[in-house]
XYZ file of C-alpha atoms in Angstrom:
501
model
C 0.000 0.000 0.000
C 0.856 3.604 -0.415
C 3.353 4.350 2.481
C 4.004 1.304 3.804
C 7.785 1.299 4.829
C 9.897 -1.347 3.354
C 13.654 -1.653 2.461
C 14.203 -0.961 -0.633
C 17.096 1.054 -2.994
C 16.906 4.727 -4.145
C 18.982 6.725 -6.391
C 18.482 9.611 -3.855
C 19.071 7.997 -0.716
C 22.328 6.484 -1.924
C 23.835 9.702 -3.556
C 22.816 11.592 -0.613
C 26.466 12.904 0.998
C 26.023 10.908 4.292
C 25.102 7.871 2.560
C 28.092 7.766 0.074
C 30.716 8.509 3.002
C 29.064 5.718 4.712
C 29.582 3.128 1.784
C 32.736 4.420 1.006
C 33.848 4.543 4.281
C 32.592 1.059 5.489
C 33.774 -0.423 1.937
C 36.943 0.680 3.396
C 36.954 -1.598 6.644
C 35.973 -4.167 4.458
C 38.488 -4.244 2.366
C 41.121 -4.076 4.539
C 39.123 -7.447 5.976
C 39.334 -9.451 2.705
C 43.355 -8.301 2.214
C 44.065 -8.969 5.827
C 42.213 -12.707 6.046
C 42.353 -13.769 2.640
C 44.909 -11.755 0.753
C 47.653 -13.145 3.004
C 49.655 -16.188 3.578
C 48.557 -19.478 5.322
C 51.137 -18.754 8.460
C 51.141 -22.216 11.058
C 52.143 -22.635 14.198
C 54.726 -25.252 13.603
C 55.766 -27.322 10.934
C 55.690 -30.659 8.713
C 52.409 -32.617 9.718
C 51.771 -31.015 12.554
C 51.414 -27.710 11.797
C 48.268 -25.671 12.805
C 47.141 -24.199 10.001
C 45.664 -20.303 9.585
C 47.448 -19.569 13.370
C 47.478 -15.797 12.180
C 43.644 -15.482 11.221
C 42.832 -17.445 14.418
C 44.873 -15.221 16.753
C 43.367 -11.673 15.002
C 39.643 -13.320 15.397
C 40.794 -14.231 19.307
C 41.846 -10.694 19.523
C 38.596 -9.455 18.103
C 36.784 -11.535 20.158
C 38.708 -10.168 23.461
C 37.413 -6.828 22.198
C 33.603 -7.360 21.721
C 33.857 -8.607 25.104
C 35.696 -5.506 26.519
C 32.798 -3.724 24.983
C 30.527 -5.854 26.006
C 31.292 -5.717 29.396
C 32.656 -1.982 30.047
C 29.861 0.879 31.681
C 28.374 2.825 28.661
C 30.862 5.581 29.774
C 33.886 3.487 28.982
C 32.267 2.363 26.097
C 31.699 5.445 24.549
C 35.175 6.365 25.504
C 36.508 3.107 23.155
C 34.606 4.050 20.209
C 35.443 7.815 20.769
C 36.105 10.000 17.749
C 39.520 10.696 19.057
C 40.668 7.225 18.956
C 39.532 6.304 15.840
C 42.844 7.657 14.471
C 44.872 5.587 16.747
C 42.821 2.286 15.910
C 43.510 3.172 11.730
C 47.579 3.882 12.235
C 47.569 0.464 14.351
C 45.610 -1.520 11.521
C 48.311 -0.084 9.028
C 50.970 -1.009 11.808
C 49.590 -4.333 12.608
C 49.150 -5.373 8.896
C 52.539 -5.018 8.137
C 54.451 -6.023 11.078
C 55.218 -9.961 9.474
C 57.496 -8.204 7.564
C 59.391 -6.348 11.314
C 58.684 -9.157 13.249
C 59.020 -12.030 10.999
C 56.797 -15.193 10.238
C 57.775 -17.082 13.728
C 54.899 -17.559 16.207
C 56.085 -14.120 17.767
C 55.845 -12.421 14.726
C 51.849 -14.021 13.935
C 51.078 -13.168 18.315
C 52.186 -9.635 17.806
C 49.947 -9.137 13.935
C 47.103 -10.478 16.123
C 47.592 -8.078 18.766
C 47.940 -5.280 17.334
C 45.142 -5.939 14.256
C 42.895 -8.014 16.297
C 41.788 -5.407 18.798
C 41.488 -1.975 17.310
C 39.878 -4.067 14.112
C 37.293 -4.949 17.110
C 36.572 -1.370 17.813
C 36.379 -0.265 14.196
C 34.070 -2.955 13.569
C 31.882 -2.047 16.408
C 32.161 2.077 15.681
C 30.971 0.704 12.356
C 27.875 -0.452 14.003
C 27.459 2.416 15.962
C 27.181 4.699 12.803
C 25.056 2.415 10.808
C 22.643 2.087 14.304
C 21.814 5.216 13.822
C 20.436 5.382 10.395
C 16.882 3.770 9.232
C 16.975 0.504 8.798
C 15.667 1.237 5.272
C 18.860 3.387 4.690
C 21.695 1.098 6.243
C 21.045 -1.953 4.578
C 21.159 -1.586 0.845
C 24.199 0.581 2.277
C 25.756 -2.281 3.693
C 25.261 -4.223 0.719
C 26.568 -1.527 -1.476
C 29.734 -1.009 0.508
C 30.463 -4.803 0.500
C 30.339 -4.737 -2.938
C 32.538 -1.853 -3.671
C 34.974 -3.713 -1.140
C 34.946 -6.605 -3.144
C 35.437 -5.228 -6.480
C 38.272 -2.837 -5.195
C 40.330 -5.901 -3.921
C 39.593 -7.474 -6.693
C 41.027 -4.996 -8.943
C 43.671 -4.608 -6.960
C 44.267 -8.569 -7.153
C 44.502 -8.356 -10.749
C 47.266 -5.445 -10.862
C 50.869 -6.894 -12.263
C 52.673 -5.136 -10.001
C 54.832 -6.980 -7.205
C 53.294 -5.720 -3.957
C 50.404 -3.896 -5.514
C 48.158 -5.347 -2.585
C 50.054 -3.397 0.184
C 47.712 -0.405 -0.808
C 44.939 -2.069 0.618
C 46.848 -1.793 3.721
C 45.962 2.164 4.218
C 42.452 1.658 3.868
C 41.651 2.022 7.680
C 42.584 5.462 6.681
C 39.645 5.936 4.891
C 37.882 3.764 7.323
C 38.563 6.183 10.028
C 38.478 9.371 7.621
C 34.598 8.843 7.194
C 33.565 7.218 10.770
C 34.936 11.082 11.684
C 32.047 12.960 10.034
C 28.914 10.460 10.246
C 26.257 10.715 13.155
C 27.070 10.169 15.961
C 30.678 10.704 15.921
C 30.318 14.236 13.846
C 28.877 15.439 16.960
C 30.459 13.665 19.785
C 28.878 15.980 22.116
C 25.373 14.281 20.731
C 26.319 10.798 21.356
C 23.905 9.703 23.384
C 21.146 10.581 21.150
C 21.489 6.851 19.775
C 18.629 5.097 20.890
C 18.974 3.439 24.373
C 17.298 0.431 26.447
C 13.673 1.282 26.500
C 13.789 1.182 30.935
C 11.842 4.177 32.200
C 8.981 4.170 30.045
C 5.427 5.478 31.015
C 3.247 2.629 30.818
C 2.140 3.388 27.828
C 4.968 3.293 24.857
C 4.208 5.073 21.377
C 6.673 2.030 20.284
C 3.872 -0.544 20.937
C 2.298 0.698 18.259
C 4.162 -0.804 15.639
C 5.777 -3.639 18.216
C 3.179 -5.340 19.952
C 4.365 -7.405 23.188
C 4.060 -10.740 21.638
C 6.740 -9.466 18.419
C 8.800 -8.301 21.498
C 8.749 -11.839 22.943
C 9.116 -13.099 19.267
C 11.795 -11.244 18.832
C 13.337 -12.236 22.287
C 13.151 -15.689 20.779
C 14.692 -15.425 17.118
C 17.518 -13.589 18.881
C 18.878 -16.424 20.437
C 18.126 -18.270 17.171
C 20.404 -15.701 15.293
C 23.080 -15.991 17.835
C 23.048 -19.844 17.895
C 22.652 -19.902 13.693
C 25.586 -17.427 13.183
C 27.670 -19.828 15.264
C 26.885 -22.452 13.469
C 27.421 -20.518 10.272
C 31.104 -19.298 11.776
C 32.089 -22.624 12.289
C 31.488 -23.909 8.528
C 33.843 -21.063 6.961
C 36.247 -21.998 9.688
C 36.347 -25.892 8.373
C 37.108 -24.463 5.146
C 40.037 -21.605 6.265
C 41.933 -24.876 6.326
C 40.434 -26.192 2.648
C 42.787 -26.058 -0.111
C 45.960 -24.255 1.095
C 48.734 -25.624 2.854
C 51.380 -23.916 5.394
C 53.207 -21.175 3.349
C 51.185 -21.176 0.334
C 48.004 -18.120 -0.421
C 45.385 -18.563 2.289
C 42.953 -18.564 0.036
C 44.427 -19.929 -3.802
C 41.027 -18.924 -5.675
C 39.851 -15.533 -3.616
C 39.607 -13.697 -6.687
C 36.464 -16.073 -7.623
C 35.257 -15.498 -4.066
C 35.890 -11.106 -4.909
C 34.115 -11.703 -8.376
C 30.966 -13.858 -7.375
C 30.411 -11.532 -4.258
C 29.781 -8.246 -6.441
C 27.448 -10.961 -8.623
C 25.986 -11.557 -4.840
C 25.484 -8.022 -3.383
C 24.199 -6.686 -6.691
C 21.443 -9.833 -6.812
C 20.841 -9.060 -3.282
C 20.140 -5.340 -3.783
C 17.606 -6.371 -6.681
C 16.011 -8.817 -4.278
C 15.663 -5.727 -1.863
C 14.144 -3.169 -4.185
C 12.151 -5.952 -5.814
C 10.392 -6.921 -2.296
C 10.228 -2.668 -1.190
C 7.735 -2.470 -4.737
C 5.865 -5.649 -4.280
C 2.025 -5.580 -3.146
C 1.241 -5.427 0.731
C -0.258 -8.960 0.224
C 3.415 -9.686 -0.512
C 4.341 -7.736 1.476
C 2.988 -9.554 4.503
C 3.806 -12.837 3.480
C 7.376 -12.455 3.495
C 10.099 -9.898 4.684
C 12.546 -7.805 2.580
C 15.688 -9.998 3.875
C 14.342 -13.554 3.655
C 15.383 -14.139 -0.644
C 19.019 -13.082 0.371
C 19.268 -15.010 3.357
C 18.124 -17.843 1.054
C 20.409 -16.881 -1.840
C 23.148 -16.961 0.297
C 22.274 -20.414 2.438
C 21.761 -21.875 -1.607
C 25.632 -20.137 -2.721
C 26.906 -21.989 0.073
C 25.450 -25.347 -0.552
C 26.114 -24.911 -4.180
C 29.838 -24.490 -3.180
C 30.020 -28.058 -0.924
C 28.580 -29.693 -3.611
C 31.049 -28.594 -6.297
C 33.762 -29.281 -3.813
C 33.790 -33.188 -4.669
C 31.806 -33.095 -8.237
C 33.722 -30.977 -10.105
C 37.039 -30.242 -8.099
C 38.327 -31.766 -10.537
C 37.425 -30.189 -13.600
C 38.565 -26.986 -12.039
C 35.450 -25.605 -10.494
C 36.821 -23.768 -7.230
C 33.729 -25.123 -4.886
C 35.367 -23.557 -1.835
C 35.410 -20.371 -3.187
C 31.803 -20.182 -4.116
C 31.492 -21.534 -0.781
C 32.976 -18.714 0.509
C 31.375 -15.803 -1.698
C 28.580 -17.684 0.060
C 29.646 -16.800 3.527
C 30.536 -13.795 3.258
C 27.157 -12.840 1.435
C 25.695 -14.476 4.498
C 28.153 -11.892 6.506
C 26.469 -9.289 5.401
C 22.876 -10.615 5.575
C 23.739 -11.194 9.474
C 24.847 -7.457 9.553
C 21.458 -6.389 8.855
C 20.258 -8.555 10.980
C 22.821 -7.416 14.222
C 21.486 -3.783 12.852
C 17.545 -5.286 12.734
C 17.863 -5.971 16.662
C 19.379 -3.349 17.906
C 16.503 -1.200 16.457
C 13.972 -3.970 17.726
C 15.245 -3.846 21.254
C 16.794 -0.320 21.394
C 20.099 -1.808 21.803
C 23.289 0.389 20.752
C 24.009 -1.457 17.726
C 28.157 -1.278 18.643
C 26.692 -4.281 21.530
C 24.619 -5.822 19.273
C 27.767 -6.267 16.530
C 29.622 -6.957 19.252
C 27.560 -9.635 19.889
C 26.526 -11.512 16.818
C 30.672 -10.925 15.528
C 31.560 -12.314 18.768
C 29.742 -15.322 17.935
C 30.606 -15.706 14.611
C 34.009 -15.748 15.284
C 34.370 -17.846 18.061
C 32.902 -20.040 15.622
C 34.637 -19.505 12.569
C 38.153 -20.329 15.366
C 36.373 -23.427 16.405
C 35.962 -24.626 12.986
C 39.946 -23.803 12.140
C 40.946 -25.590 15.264
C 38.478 -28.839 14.128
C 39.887 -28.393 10.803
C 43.203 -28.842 11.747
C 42.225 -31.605 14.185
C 40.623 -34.034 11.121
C 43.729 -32.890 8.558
C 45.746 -34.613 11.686
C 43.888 -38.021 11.673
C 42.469 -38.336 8.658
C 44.613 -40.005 5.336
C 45.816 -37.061 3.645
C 43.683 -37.836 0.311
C 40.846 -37.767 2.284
C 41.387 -34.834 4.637
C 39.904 -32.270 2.521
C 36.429 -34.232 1.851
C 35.773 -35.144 5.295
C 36.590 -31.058 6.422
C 34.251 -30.547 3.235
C 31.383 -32.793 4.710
C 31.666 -31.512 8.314
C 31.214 -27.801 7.170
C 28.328 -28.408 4.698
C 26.184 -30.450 7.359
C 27.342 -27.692 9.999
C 25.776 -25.200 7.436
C 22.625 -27.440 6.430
C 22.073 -27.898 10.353
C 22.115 -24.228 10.990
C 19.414 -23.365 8.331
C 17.644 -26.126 8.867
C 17.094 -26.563 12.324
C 18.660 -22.888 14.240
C 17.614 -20.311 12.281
C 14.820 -20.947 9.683
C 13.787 -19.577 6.617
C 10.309 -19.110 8.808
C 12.206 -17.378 11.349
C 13.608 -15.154 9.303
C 10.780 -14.449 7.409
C 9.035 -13.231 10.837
C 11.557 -11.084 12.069
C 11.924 -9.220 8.503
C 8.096 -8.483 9.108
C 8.474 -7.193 12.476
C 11.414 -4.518 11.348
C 9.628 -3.434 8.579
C 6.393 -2.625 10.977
C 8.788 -1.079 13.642
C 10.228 1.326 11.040
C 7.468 2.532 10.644
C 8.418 4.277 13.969
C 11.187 6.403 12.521
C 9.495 6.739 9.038
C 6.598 8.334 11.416
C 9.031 10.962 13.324
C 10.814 11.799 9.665
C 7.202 12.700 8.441
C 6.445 14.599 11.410
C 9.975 16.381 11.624
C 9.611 17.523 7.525
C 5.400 18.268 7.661
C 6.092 20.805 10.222
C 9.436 21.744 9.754
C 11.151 20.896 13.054
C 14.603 21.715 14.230
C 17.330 19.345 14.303
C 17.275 19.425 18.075
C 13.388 19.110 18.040
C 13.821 16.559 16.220
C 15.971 14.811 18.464
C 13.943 15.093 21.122
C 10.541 14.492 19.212
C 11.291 10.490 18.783
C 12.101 10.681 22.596
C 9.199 12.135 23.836
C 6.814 9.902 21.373
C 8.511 6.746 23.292
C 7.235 8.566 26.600
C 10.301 9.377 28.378
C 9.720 12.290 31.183
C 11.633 15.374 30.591
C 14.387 14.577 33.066
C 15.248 11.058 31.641
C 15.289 13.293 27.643
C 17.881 15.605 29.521
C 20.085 13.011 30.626
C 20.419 11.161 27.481
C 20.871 14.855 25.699
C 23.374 16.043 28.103
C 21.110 18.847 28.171
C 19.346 20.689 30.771
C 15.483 19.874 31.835
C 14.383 23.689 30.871
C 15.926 23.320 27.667
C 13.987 20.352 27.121
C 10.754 21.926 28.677
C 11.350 24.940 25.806
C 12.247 22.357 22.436
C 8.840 20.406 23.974
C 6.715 23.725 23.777
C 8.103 24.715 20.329
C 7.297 20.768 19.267
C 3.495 21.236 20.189
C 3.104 24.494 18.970
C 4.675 23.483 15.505
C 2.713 20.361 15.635
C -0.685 22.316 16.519
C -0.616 19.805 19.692
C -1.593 20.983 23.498
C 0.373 18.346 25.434
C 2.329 14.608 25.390
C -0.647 12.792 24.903
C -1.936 14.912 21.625
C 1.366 14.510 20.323
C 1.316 10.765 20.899
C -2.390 10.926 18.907
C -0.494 12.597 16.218
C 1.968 9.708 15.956
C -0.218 7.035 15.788
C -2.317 9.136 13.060
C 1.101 9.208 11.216
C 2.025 5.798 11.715
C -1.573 4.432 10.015
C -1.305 6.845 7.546
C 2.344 5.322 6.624
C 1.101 2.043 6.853
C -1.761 2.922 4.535
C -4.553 1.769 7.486
């Protein structure tokens, strides 16, 4: 129906100047990723037949890891001190540092300790400032974003890949630069002083919540529910592309032989993806409530993967690179799980930097289980069949997860519930541009429609109660509203008008 909110992919949103700095920017991070995980060098612990393969990316996901829980666990004031706008500097210059310290420090298991160090953790942070940014956008925004950046990401290593030049990939080492360069001027790290603007835990709420209006309690218990499903899936899902780190590549050799494949069918991926997007944002409501805007990719991507395992013994030997469609598979899926970290954190007013903090945290501690397994069955299994039995273990690990974790029915029910809670912010946008609020009124206006009392909008301002009392009484007179509760009756009148009701 007219107005209904959906994802979907415009030419104006995405050539807006925000937008573009955040695809550019987050293309960036992610393709410093790709160089530093698959670009590389299979480095081992050890040597001859007992060498532990992939050591390096094992110790930068521990590191990683050590961070999410750092973040996870700090006060929110430490927290927003780690993912500061001063440091983000200081985590870029240690990324560059980090990536090329095998060359200072050598290839011994000091040299791979220290690359871990001093990559794993500030990657951590930048990953979770990432999330931070993107939490703060509409869902409908962030997403094709996402997808758009990981594309660009791809493509630019890939290029890079293909470059006849001895060293040509060491560029990619600078791009936490740029990383850091547009983290700097996006919301809310433009403004550090605005912060806390980002929506927080919903505690202190009047009993009655304008948010329950597009979230009923039961999708709040729903969601509840599928959260623990995504946490437990993307597990699952980490421990698969583990298996395969160890697929295909001995100690010494490329980490990842046939990555350009992987570079080549990802931009194939992300640009199917988007199409799958904008194709479900301009299908009928009936459609529209049958199925989410998320479920075909996460589908696309579980199929990529499967299609991989399968050409992994069929037609390895015709030169068909299964693992690396495989892996284009996974790391569509990567992305696919970003929108979903990004999904919950709106759902349960979450900071998204916890809520990537989370779901990476899980992924990876995965994805290092399945390296250390892999390494385990290349041990005891005949070398011949080494390979097909890690193959096996990863694509039942995989089938189990979509199967039986996370469903295509689960998914399908939390893509409805986001695309009825943005209505939410599609409802304060209309509100804010109909009768031409301030920035800070606008702010506030998404605040006070959630009911939180004038003191609790002050604290999470860092502004004074009076000031709040004076935006409140500009609000209502813009609004042609006499109080909180009008304005609330002017939300929900917004909300089923948006919804076409």
């Amino acid at each position: 129906m007219e107005g209904s909110v959906q994802l979907g992919l415009r030419l104006d949103r995405i050539t807006e100047p925000s937008a573009v700095r955040a695809i550019l920017g987050f293309a960036c991070n992610q393709g410093f990723v790709f160089s530093l995980f698959y670009l590389g060098a299979n480095r081992a612990f050890g040597e001859g037949e007992f060498a532990f393969e992939r050591a390096d990316l094992l110790l930068t996901l521990a590191f990683m890891v050590l961070s999410f829980a750092m973040l996870r666990n700090a006060s929110p004031r430490a927290r927003d001190a780690l993912l500061s706008r001063t440091l983000l500097w200081c985590y870029a210059g240690l990324l560059v540092l980090g990536s090329v310290v095998s060359s200072l420090a050598g290839t011994g298991a000091w040299g791979i300790a220290v690359e871990g160090l001093l990559v794993g953790v500030p990657a951590g942070f930048m990953l979770a400032a990432w999330g931070r940014a993107f939490g703060v956008r509409p869902v409908d925004r962030c997403v094709p974003e996402v997808f758009i950046a990981a594309a660009v990401a791809a493509g630019l290593c890939l290029a890079f890949s293909l470059i006849p030049v001895e060293h040509a990939l060491l560029a990619l080492k600078l791009l936490p630069l740029g990383s850091a360069f547009a983290l700097r001027g996006l919301e809310p790290f433009a403004r550090e002083e605005d912060a806390s603007s980002r929506k927080g835990p919903s505690a202190g709420l009047q009993s009655f919540r304008f948010g329950d209006l597009v979230a009923t309690r039961e999708q709040h218990d729903e969601t509840a529910r599928l959260s623990k499903k995504i946490i437990a899936g993307t597990g699952l899902f980490g421990l698969t592309a583990g298996f395969m780190e160890t697929f295909a590549s001995d100690p010494g050799m490329a980490s990842t032989p046939a990555f350009s494949a992987s570079l080549l069918l990802l931009v194939l991926f992300c640009v199917a993806a988007l199409q799958l997007i904008s194709s479900g944002a301009s299908a009928g409501s009936d459609a529209a409530d049958q199925q989410g805007p998320l479920d075909g990719v996460y589908r696309l991507a579980v199929l990529v993967m499967m299609a991989g395992f399968l050409f992994v013994p069929v037609l390895g030997s015709f030169g068909v690179p299964g693992e690396s469609i495989m892996l284009a598979g996974y790391l569509g899926l990567t992305y696919v799980l970003v929108s979903l970290f990004l999904v919950m954190a709106k759902l349960t007013g979450q900071d998204a930097a916890l809520s990537f903090a989370r779901g990476f945290a899980m992924l990876y501690l995965g994805e290092m289980a399945g390296i250390a397994l892999g390494n385990a069955i290349e041990l005891f299994e005949p070398v011949e069949q080494a390979p097909y039995a890690i193959a096996a273990f990863a694509g039942l690990a995989a089938l189990y997860a979509y199967l039986f974790l996370f469903t295509e029915r689960d998914f399908r029910a939390l893509s409805v519930i986001v695309r009825d809670a943005d209505r939410f912010d599609e409802a304060c946008r209309a509100i804010s541009q109909d009768h031409a609020l301030s920035k800070r009124e606008s702010e506030i206006l998404p605040l006070a429609l959630r009911g939180r009392t004038g003191e609790r909008i002050a604290g999470e301002l860092f502004i004074s109660k009076s000031t709040v009392d004076t935006h409140l009484r500009r609000i209502y007179a813009k609004t042609g509203t006499h109080g909180r509760q009008e304005l609330i009756d002017l939300g929900e009148r917004t909300v089923r008008r948006l919804g076409g009701k």
